[in-house]
mmCIF file with all atom_site columns, C-alpha atoms in Angstrom:
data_model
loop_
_atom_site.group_PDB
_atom_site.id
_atom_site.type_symbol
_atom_site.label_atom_id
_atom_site.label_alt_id
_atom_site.label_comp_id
_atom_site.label_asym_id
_atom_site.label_entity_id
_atom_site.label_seq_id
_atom_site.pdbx_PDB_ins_code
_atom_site.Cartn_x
_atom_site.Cartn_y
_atom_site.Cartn_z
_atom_site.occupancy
_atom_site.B_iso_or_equiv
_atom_site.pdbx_formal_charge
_atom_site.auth_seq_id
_atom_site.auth_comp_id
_atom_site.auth_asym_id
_atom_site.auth_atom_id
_atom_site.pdbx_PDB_model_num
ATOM 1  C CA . UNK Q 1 1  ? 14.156 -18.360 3.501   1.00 0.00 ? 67  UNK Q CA 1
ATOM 2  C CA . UNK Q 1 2  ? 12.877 -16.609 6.343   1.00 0.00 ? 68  UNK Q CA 1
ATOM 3  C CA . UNK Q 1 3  ? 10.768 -13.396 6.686   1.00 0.00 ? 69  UNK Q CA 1
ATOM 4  C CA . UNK Q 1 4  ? 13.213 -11.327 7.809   1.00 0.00 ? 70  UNK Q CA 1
ATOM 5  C CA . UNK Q 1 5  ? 15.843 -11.782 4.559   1.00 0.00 ? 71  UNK Q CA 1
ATOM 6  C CA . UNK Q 1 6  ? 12.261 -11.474 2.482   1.00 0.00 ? 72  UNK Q CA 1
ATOM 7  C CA . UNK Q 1 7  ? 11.629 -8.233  4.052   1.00 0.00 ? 73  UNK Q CA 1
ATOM 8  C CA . UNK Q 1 8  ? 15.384 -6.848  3.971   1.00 0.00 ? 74  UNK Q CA 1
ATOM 9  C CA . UNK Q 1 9  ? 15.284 -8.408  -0.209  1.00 0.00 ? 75  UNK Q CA 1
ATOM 10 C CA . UNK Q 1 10 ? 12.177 -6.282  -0.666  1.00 0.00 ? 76  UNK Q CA 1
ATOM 11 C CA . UNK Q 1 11 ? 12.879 -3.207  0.579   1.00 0.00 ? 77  UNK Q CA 1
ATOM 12 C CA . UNK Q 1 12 ? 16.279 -3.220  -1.442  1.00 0.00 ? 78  UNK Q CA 1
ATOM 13 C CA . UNK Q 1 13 ? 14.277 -3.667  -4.739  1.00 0.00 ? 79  UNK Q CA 1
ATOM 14 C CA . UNK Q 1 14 ? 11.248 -1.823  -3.613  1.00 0.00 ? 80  UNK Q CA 1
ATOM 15 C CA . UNK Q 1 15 ? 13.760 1.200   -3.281  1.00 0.00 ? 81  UNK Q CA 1
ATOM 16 C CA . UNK Q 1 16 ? 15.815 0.408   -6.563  1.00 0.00 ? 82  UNK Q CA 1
ATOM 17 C CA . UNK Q 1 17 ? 12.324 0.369   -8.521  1.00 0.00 ? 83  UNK Q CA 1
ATOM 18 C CA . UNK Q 1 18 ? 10.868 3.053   -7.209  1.00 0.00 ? 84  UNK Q CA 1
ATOM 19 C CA . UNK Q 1 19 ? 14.074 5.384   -7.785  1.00 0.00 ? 85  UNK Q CA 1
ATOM 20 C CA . UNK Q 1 20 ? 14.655 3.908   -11.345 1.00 0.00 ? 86  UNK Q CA 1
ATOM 21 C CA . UNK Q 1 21 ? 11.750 2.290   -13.419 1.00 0.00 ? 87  UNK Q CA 1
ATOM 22 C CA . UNK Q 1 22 ? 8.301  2.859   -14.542 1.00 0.00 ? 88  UNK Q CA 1
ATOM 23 C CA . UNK Q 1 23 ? 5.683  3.445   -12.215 1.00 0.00 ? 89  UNK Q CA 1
ATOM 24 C CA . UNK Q 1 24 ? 4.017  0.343   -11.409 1.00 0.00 ? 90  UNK Q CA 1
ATOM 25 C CA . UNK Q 1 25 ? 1.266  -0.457  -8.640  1.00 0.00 ? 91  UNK Q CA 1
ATOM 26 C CA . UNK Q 1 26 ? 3.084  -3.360  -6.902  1.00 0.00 ? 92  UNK Q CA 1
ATOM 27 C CA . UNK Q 1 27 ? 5.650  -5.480  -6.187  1.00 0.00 ? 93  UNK Q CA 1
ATOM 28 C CA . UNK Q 1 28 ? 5.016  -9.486  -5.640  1.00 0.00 ? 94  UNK Q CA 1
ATOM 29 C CA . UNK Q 1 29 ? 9.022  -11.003 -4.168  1.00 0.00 ? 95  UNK Q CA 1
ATOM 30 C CA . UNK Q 1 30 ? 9.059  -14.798 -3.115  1.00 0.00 ? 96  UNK Q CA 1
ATOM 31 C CA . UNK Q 1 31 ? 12.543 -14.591 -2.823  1.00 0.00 ? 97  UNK Q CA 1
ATOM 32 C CA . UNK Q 1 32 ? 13.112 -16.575 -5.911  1.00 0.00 ? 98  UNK Q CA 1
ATOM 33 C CA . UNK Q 1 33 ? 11.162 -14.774 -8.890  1.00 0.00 ? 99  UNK Q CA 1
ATOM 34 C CA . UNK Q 1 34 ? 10.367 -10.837 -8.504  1.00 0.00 ? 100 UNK Q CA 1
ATOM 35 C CA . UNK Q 1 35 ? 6.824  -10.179 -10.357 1.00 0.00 ? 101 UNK Q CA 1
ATOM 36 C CA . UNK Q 1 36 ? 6.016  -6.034  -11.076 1.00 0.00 ? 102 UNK Q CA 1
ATOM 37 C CA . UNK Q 1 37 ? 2.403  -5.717  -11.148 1.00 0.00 ? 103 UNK Q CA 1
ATOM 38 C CA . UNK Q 1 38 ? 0.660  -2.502  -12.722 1.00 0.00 ? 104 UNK Q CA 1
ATOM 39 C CA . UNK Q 1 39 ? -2.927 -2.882  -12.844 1.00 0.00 ? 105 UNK Q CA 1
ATOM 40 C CA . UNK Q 1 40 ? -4.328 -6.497  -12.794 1.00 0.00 ? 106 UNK Q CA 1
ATOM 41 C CA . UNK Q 1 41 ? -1.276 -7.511  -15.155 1.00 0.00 ? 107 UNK Q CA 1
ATOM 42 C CA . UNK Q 1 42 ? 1.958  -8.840  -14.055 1.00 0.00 ? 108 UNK Q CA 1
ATOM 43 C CA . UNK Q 1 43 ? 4.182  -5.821  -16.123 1.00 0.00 ? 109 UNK Q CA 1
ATOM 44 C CA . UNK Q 1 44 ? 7.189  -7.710  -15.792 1.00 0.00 ? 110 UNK Q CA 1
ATOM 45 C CA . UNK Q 1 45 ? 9.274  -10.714 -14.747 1.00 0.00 ? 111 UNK Q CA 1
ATOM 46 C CA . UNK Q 1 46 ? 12.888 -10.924 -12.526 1.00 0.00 ? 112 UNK Q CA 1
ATOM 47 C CA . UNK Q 1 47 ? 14.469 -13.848 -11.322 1.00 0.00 ? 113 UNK Q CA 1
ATOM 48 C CA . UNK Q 1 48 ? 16.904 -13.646 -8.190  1.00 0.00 ? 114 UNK Q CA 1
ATOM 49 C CA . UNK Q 1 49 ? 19.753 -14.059 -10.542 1.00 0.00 ? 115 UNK Q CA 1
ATOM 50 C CA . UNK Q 1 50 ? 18.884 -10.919 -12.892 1.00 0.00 ? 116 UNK Q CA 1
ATOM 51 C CA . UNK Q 1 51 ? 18.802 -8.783  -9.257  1.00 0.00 ? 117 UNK Q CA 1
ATOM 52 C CA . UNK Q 1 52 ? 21.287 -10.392 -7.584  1.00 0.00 ? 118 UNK Q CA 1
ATOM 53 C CA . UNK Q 1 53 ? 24.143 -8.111  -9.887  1.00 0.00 ? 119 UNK Q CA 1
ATOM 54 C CA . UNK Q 1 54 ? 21.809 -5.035  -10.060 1.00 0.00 ? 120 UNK Q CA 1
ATOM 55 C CA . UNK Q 1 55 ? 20.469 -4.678  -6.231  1.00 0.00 ? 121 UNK Q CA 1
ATOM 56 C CA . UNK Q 1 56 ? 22.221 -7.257  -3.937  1.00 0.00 ? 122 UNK Q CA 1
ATOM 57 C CA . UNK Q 1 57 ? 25.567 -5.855  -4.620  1.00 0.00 ? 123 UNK Q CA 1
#
């Protein structure tokens, strides 16, 4: 995948998180697996598959 879909992908969920979840400090996207990091803790866990319905409509 190349930088440019990575970058498009992450703004999409960067936007959709930032509108509709917990605050959290960052965002880690490898195009496959979304990690939401708050703190020095991964918060939560996303695979491309649990986004793909929710943000890449």
């Amino acid at each position: 995948m190349n930088y440019k879909t990575l970058q498009f992908q992450y703004d999409k969920i960067y936007s959709y998180f930032k509108t509709t979840c917990e605050s959290f400090d960052f965002l880690e996207w490898d195009g496959k697996t979304l990690e939401v990091w708050n703190g020095n803790r991964v918060k939560e866990i996303y695979k491309y598959n649990d986004l793909k319905n929710l943000i890449f409509k």
